[in-house]
């Protein structure tokens, strides 16, 4: 199967270079994807500019009707979409289904915004004058997404963009184009006006750069690593783009001495090894009170040894492959760094290549203990199934360790003490805080994003996402029949 771009409601034809899409579970080729050029981006932007002018005039509740249809089709095809997702990305099928569900939820939630998109009305300081603010669409927006959530993140961005009256160009990650292809088919089937939704496949350096540099793309919404995000911001700044960035994390679970340890272990396993540790919200540090450190370590080890590893299409598997060989090497190099830094490797720390596992990219769930907060394995994003135990003496120290990294996406605390919990939720410097749950599990109607090196102040998801895709317009209507001057004619 050859995946080509979806531009102006059609599948782009013509000569192009294609690259293979591989299944990370077994190395099989699933498809070939077009590696587009700057000219392809120009074609897509031109179509989007034309379409957006008319789209902005369609009443928002009518724009929302397309989202209801998109949600309905996604629901009808949920199992098929989940299987495509698991094959191209590797996450276990249960999580694949969960991610598709997130997209469905987002479709219905944002469709509801078609009848809200609330602005404000407020009294004027002058008599016989009316004042209000409304959300106005911005134009053509560029969406750049990572491979670890091939569909959910795109729905967080594209659905608010279109309900607000924008057109979009979506560049998915090269590793995971198949979900974008499936979504483009849905956009076509629901009859979205040609040019409102466009998918352009290809590399970040060629397609991503062309989108950022294009004068008719007014907003860039990016999710990916902090290194890439910083380049996107730099180039976007030069071209005066509105740039929304969602980037890396180094998320921690805090386990206090009064915690329900069984519950904490469940939360850690799910957050650290789900999606093979490749969630932006993955738990990669466990900050544990010294009184329960030994017990927690033993309990974790016992449960980690029972985790089933393999192809995510097998319903019994809990930990799937990582995305590619480069990721395997990166994870393994961090394990070497951890050992050299003097951390204690409790379990794991190896590339798995027995039998069928040799065909895919599998890394053993790995636990380090005696990790110090300033070690590189406790500071840098590893993005694999590797977790570090850091011992602390108090809640204050736990919060300091949690906050002592350059990222600020998600954090969690396990405790039964309401005073500790309230202090922690106030002082943890992350965009998302969980109490008595792991570091993952965001719901789509709340803002999603992080502080410090994780973001630049914008949010995906929730009603906050609308701020990325709209401009505030303030409107004053004077019905006094005379010239009234604000701040001057106030007597
Ligand atoms: P990445 O930064 O390598 O790539 C992300 C996207 O940017 C891809 O589509 C890629 O092709 C594109 N890109 C690469 N170079 C570019 C350039 N110079 N200009 C424009 N676009 C460019 O990230 P990845 O490996 O795909 O994803 C993993 C990262 O994403 C992790 O760091 C993870 O924490 C982060 N992430 C963050 C969130 C969040 O919401 N905070 C969510 C998911 C993933």
XYZ file of C-alpha atoms and ligand atoms in Angstrom:
535
model
C 0.000 0.000 0.000
C 1.328 3.443 -0.979
C 0.222 6.332 1.205
C -0.009 9.623 -0.649
C -0.990 13.079 0.511
C -4.588 14.185 0.975
C -4.830 17.676 -0.460
C -7.928 19.648 -1.469
C -10.142 16.603 -0.894
C -8.122 14.376 -3.240
C -5.261 11.888 -3.065
C -2.223 13.500 -4.609
C -0.849 11.734 -7.655
C 2.429 12.023 -9.549
C 6.007 10.922 -9.133
C 7.412 11.014 -5.629
C 9.856 9.327 -3.303
C 8.429 6.812 -0.846
C 9.843 5.291 2.312
C 8.916 2.069 4.118
C 6.652 1.954 7.191
C 7.697 -0.925 9.455
C 5.864 -2.815 12.173
C 8.020 -2.362 15.304
C 6.775 -5.692 16.661
C 8.265 -7.824 13.872
C 9.998 -5.624 11.297
C 7.419 -6.370 8.579
C 6.777 -3.684 5.998
C 3.228 -2.371 6.405
C 3.153 0.323 3.729
C 5.187 2.943 1.923
C 4.716 6.621 2.622
C 5.302 9.635 0.408
C 8.228 11.831 1.362
C 6.775 15.151 0.294
C 8.548 18.284 -0.819
C 8.223 21.995 -0.190
C 6.195 22.201 -3.436
C 3.665 19.726 -2.003
C 3.338 21.933 1.072
C 2.780 24.965 -1.170
C 0.008 23.111 -3.023
C -1.669 22.121 0.243
C -1.459 25.611 1.720
C -2.942 27.150 -1.416
C -5.905 24.757 -1.209
C -6.305 25.455 2.499
C -6.251 29.236 2.048
C -9.054 29.055 -0.543
C -11.129 26.635 1.500
C -10.737 28.498 4.770
C -12.299 31.708 3.473
C -15.607 29.898 2.877
C -15.257 27.588 5.881
C -14.999 30.560 8.246
C -18.447 31.688 7.046
C -20.122 28.339 7.740
C -21.989 28.680 11.073
C -20.032 26.954 13.836
C -22.868 24.498 14.683
C -22.800 23.377 11.034
C -19.007 22.989 11.154
C -19.571 20.906 14.276
C -21.933 18.579 12.392
C -18.914 17.296 10.450
C -17.179 16.507 13.746
C -20.220 14.516 14.926
C -19.961 12.498 11.707
C -16.200 12.048 12.107
C -16.773 10.813 15.674
C -19.507 8.449 14.517
C -17.299 6.917 11.795
C -14.366 6.595 14.194
C -16.665 4.793 16.614
C -17.936 2.469 13.907
C -14.327 1.667 12.889
C -12.827 1.662 16.370
C -11.469 -1.894 16.234
C -10.010 -1.487 12.752
C -8.349 1.821 13.683
C -6.962 0.352 16.907
C -5.409 -2.538 14.996
C -3.796 -0.238 12.439
C -2.480 1.876 15.308
C -1.009 -1.083 17.190
C 0.637 -2.429 14.045
C 2.334 0.806 13.085
C 3.178 2.148 16.555
C 3.511 -0.980 18.693
C 1.422 -0.105 21.762
C -0.646 -3.036 23.028
C -4.079 -3.377 21.467
C -5.961 -2.422 24.641
C -4.087 0.892 24.637
C -4.644 1.223 20.880
C -8.382 1.011 21.533
C -8.030 3.550 24.334
C -6.223 5.996 22.073
C -8.869 5.732 19.359
C -11.524 6.270 22.040
C -9.704 9.464 23.021
C -10.095 10.683 19.437
C -13.804 9.788 19.442
C -14.297 11.640 22.731
C -12.493 14.658 21.315
C -14.708 14.680 18.210
C -17.925 14.763 20.255
C -16.526 17.186 22.826
C -15.310 19.683 20.217
C -18.514 19.243 18.218
C -20.284 20.558 21.324
C -18.107 23.664 21.091
C -19.874 24.452 17.827
C -22.809 25.613 19.954
C -20.642 27.314 22.570
C -17.407 28.988 21.376
C -18.310 31.461 24.077
C -17.082 35.009 24.057
C -17.920 37.640 26.657
C -20.285 40.543 26.869
C -19.499 43.293 29.312
C -20.891 46.739 30.174
C -19.379 49.656 28.327
C -18.089 52.611 30.348
C -20.205 54.840 28.083
C -23.982 55.113 27.808
C -25.769 53.563 24.814
C -22.766 51.494 23.893
C -22.374 47.709 23.813
C -19.130 45.775 24.255
C -18.284 42.142 23.578
C -15.441 39.846 22.640
C -15.730 36.941 20.207
C -13.406 34.170 19.061
C -12.371 34.628 15.430
C -10.697 31.936 13.299
C -7.057 32.570 12.412
C -6.724 31.027 8.950
C -4.527 28.100 7.947
C -2.873 26.198 10.779
C 0.009 23.707 10.594
C -0.079 20.635 12.835
C 3.099 18.633 13.491
C 2.645 15.442 15.522
C 4.823 12.664 17.011
C 4.622 8.888 16.529
C 3.788 7.873 20.097
C 0.122 8.935 19.882
C -0.517 8.750 16.142
C -4.169 9.774 16.332
C -5.133 11.253 19.726
C -2.756 14.207 19.536
C -3.869 15.021 16.001
C -7.489 15.116 17.182
C -6.554 17.415 20.083
C -5.275 19.858 17.487
C -7.324 19.412 14.325
C -10.806 19.226 15.872
C -10.648 22.551 17.762
C -8.973 24.069 14.682
C -11.831 23.195 12.345
C -14.719 23.863 14.702
C -13.269 27.352 15.176
C -13.279 27.954 11.405
C -9.676 27.265 10.389
C -8.286 24.953 7.707
C -5.317 22.727 8.570
C -2.268 20.989 7.116
C -1.287 17.981 9.242
C 2.194 16.497 9.050
C 2.247 13.223 10.995
C 5.479 11.534 12.087
C 7.141 9.503 9.328
C 7.052 6.384 11.531
C 3.246 6.447 11.901
C 1.504 7.729 8.766
C -1.159 5.014 8.574
C -3.479 6.520 11.175
C -3.272 9.848 9.353
C -4.208 8.050 6.156
C -7.197 6.432 7.907
C -8.284 9.806 9.283
C -7.939 11.431 5.848
C -10.277 8.764 4.458
C -12.773 9.699 7.181
C -12.429 13.435 6.415
C -13.179 12.618 2.786
C -16.126 10.352 3.565
C -17.894 12.839 5.828
C -17.661 15.357 2.992
C -15.572 18.047 4.682
C -15.246 20.784 2.061
C -12.072 20.171 -0.007
C -9.045 21.969 1.408
C -10.304 22.277 5.002
C -8.384 19.162 6.095
C -5.074 18.315 4.404
C -2.502 15.649 5.255
C 1.048 16.018 3.955
C 3.473 13.211 4.760
C 7.218 13.607 5.015
C 10.180 14.573 7.104
C 10.310 17.300 9.704
C 13.265 18.962 8.047
C 11.549 19.273 4.642
C 7.783 19.358 5.258
C 7.831 20.706 8.824
C 10.244 23.493 7.898
C 8.239 24.409 4.787
C 5.075 24.685 6.885
C 6.739 26.909 9.462
C 8.298 29.142 6.815
C 5.138 29.503 4.716
C 3.690 32.997 5.084
C 0.101 31.734 4.784
C 0.406 29.298 7.697
C -0.445 31.438 10.694
C -0.215 28.950 13.554
C 2.093 26.003 14.181
C 0.934 23.510 16.767
C 3.746 21.080 17.521
C 4.059 18.049 19.761
C 7.377 16.248 19.994
C 10.733 16.368 21.707
C 12.055 19.446 23.467
C 15.062 19.632 21.115
C 12.879 19.728 18.007
C 10.338 22.027 19.679
C 13.028 24.535 20.415
C 14.057 24.574 16.722
C 10.398 24.966 15.719
C 10.044 27.906 18.128
C 13.194 29.555 16.810
C 12.139 29.349 13.174
C 8.524 30.173 14.053
C 9.693 33.238 15.973
C 11.661 34.443 12.972
C 8.501 34.216 10.847
C 6.285 35.707 13.601
C 4.136 32.596 13.891
C 1.919 31.756 16.800
C 3.649 28.566 17.987
C 2.109 26.115 20.450
C 4.589 23.563 21.799
C 3.957 20.355 23.760
C 7.273 18.643 24.453
C 9.162 16.155 26.593
C 8.705 15.031 30.172
C 10.532 13.448 33.108
C 7.519 12.504 35.162
C 7.599 11.217 38.702
C 5.405 9.223 41.042
C 5.889 10.181 44.698
C 5.186 7.391 47.211
C 4.843 8.591 50.799
C 5.275 6.429 53.906
C 1.480 6.319 54.461
C 0.610 5.275 50.893
C -1.382 2.219 49.868
C 1.653 0.424 48.415
C -0.354 -2.077 46.369
C -2.144 0.779 44.665
C 1.128 2.658 44.154
C 2.704 -0.400 42.499
C -0.276 -0.695 40.130
C 0.046 2.996 39.256
C 3.807 2.778 38.686
C 3.605 -0.327 36.479
C 0.882 1.197 34.314
C 2.615 4.567 33.970
C 6.184 3.317 33.579
C 5.754 0.303 31.303
C 2.497 1.022 29.439
C 3.293 1.987 25.827
C 6.752 0.571 26.670
C 7.521 3.801 28.532
C 7.004 5.905 25.404
C 4.257 8.192 26.668
C 5.131 11.831 27.179
C 3.561 11.326 30.628
C 5.410 8.060 31.336
C 6.651 7.653 34.888
C 10.431 7.456 34.727
C 11.176 8.403 38.342
C 9.708 6.992 41.536
C 10.430 9.279 44.469
C 9.902 7.153 47.536
C 9.978 7.830 51.272
C 12.875 5.994 52.956
C 10.524 4.120 55.342
C 8.858 2.218 52.499
C 11.632 2.163 49.910
C 12.777 -1.435 50.466
C 9.237 -2.795 50.515
C 8.208 -0.896 47.390
C 11.312 -2.041 45.520
C 10.622 -5.697 46.371
C 6.969 -5.419 45.375
C 7.842 -3.715 42.087
C 10.478 -6.283 41.214
C 8.073 -9.130 41.844
C 5.450 -7.618 39.546
C 7.926 -6.552 36.841
C 9.181 -10.103 36.468
C 5.652 -11.172 35.547
C 5.094 -8.563 32.808
C 4.447 -10.259 29.456
C 6.437 -8.766 26.596
C 5.728 -9.201 22.900
C 3.634 -8.168 19.912
C 0.900 -5.810 21.110
C -1.657 -7.564 18.886
C -1.587 -10.447 21.374
C -4.218 -9.544 23.999
C -2.188 -11.110 26.812
C 0.866 -8.917 26.200
C 1.398 -5.983 28.590
C 4.587 -4.432 27.172
C 5.021 -4.028 23.415
C 8.057 -3.036 21.342
C 9.690 0.384 21.177
C 9.359 2.313 17.951
C 12.629 1.465 16.132
C 16.243 0.339 16.412
C 17.455 3.879 17.145
C 15.134 4.034 20.142
C 16.457 0.659 21.371
C 20.012 1.946 21.169
C 19.162 5.221 22.877
C 17.453 3.417 25.765
C 20.324 0.972 26.102
C 22.886 3.768 26.125
C 21.014 5.418 29.025
C 21.162 2.137 30.938
C 24.946 2.108 30.466
C 25.075 5.733 31.653
C 23.043 4.786 34.745
C 25.444 1.972 35.600
C 28.466 4.215 35.101
C 26.876 6.866 37.329
C 26.679 4.295 40.133
C 22.962 3.520 40.147
C 22.012 -0.023 41.086
C 20.481 -1.988 38.191
C 17.849 -4.142 39.913
C 16.323 -5.816 36.868
C 16.232 -5.508 33.073
C 18.805 -3.406 31.278
C 18.944 -5.480 28.101
C 17.728 -5.619 24.538
C 15.515 -8.717 24.201
C 16.363 -10.871 21.211
C 15.276 -14.407 22.031
C 13.162 -16.208 19.429
C 10.475 -14.076 17.803
C 11.473 -11.019 19.856
C 14.611 -10.720 17.703
C 12.450 -9.598 14.764
C 11.115 -6.585 16.658
C 12.448 -3.830 18.937
C 12.030 -5.069 22.485
C 13.631 -3.732 25.645
C 13.367 -5.421 29.033
C 11.408 -3.465 31.671
C 14.203 -1.957 33.727
C 14.456 -0.788 37.337
C 17.309 1.212 38.851
C 17.519 1.906 42.564
C 19.819 4.137 44.644
C 19.460 6.796 41.988
C 20.518 10.324 42.922
C 18.375 13.216 41.660
C 21.215 14.793 39.682
C 22.164 11.662 37.720
C 21.494 11.870 33.987
C 19.064 8.937 34.164
C 17.045 11.004 36.667
C 17.212 14.198 34.630
C 16.908 13.351 30.935
C 13.984 11.886 29.000
C 14.823 8.251 28.167
C 11.505 7.408 26.473
C 11.578 3.685 27.149
C 10.666 1.158 29.855
C 13.222 2.370 32.382
C 12.348 3.618 35.852
C 14.582 5.031 38.620
C 13.929 4.799 42.371
C 15.033 7.899 44.284
C 14.887 7.799 48.086
C 13.832 10.878 50.098
C 13.274 11.773 53.768
C 10.201 14.012 53.578
C 7.397 15.420 51.444
C 9.337 18.681 51.068
C 12.333 16.810 49.665
C 10.084 14.743 47.380
C 8.584 17.899 45.892
C 12.015 19.475 45.482
C 13.271 16.382 43.636
C 10.154 16.275 41.477
C 10.595 19.928 40.521
C 14.366 19.693 40.064
C 14.263 18.754 36.375
C 13.942 20.890 33.275
C 10.543 19.393 32.331
C 7.110 19.903 33.927
C 4.472 17.687 32.335
C 2.958 15.296 34.861
C 3.437 14.242 38.479
C 1.679 12.018 40.963
C 1.521 11.407 44.682
C 0.369 8.344 46.598
C -0.605 9.185 50.178
C -3.561 8.843 52.536
C -2.841 12.129 54.310
C -5.070 14.942 53.063
C -2.651 17.598 54.289
C 0.250 16.138 52.309
C -1.951 15.732 49.246
C -3.131 19.336 49.255
C 0.366 20.703 49.794
C 1.690 18.514 46.984
C -0.965 19.477 44.399
C -0.153 23.126 45.130
C 3.637 22.840 45.003
C 4.290 20.274 42.240
C 5.469 22.314 39.263
C 3.795 20.343 36.465
C 0.855 21.001 34.172
C -0.869 17.819 35.353
C -0.983 16.368 38.900
C -2.508 13.025 39.871
C -3.403 11.963 43.405
C -3.452 8.229 44.142
C -3.086 7.443 40.433
C -0.060 7.125 38.125
C 1.290 9.894 35.899
C -0.889 9.022 32.900
C -4.596 9.074 32.161
C -5.537 12.553 30.982
C -9.169 13.184 30.034
C -9.895 15.198 26.920
C -12.074 17.903 28.444
C -9.224 19.211 30.622
C -6.222 21.177 29.389
C -3.165 19.052 28.537
C 0.376 20.374 28.671
C 3.243 21.242 30.910
C 5.460 23.859 32.462
C 9.159 24.705 31.953
C 10.871 22.704 29.151
C 7.651 20.833 28.393
C 5.731 23.715 26.906
C 5.491 27.389 26.074
C 2.294 28.255 27.884
C -0.266 26.859 25.457
C -2.446 23.816 26.056
C -3.812 21.049 23.878
C -7.214 19.536 24.600
C -9.992 20.978 26.731
C -11.543 24.334 26.002
C -8.051 25.844 26.462
C -7.097 24.422 23.055
C -9.417 26.967 21.429
C -7.026 29.708 22.513
C -4.435 28.309 20.086
C -6.790 28.321 17.110
C -8.665 31.586 17.631
C -7.933 35.267 17.928
C -9.891 37.325 20.422
C -11.742 40.121 18.697
C -13.224 42.950 20.806
C -16.265 44.659 19.330
C -17.789 47.987 20.460
C -21.203 48.998 19.172
C -22.152 52.586 19.857
C -25.887 53.272 19.483
C -25.871 56.753 21.016
C -25.837 58.481 17.631
C -22.984 60.745 18.675
C -19.207 60.415 18.919
C -18.374 59.140 22.400
C -14.728 59.027 23.396
C -13.580 56.298 25.793
C -11.623 57.540 28.829
C -12.481 61.146 27.917
C -16.268 61.556 27.779
C -16.798 59.867 31.109
C -18.691 62.547 33.072
P 10.310 14.521 17.399
O 10.571 15.838 18.001
O 11.439 13.754 16.845
O 9.263 14.663 16.184
C 7.983 15.234 16.361
C 7.476 15.729 15.023
O 8.289 16.822 14.603
C 7.552 14.687 13.889
O 6.434 14.817 13.057
C 8.814 15.082 13.170
O 8.852 14.677 11.822
C 8.753 16.599 13.279
N 10.030 17.295 13.111
C 11.283 16.811 13.288
N 12.199 17.773 13.030
C 11.510 18.887 12.678
C 11.895 20.194 12.287
N 13.174 20.562 12.229
N 10.929 21.093 11.999
C 9.621 20.738 12.094
N 9.201 19.509 12.439
C 10.130 18.593 12.738
O 9.514 13.679 18.488
P 9.054 12.154 18.419
O 10.245 11.275 18.613
O 8.179 11.930 17.233
O 8.102 12.063 19.715
C 8.551 11.809 20.984
C 8.656 13.095 21.790
O 7.396 13.741 21.826
C 9.021 12.853 23.235
O 9.944 13.819 23.644
C 7.698 13.048 23.978
O 7.810 13.415 25.330
C 7.078 14.122 23.163
N 5.629 14.146 23.359
C 5.095 15.193 24.071
C 3.727 15.245 24.309
C 3.110 16.384 25.070
O 1.915 16.608 24.928
N 3.856 17.124 25.878
C 2.903 14.231 23.817
C 3.480 13.178 23.092
C 4.852 13.161 22.864
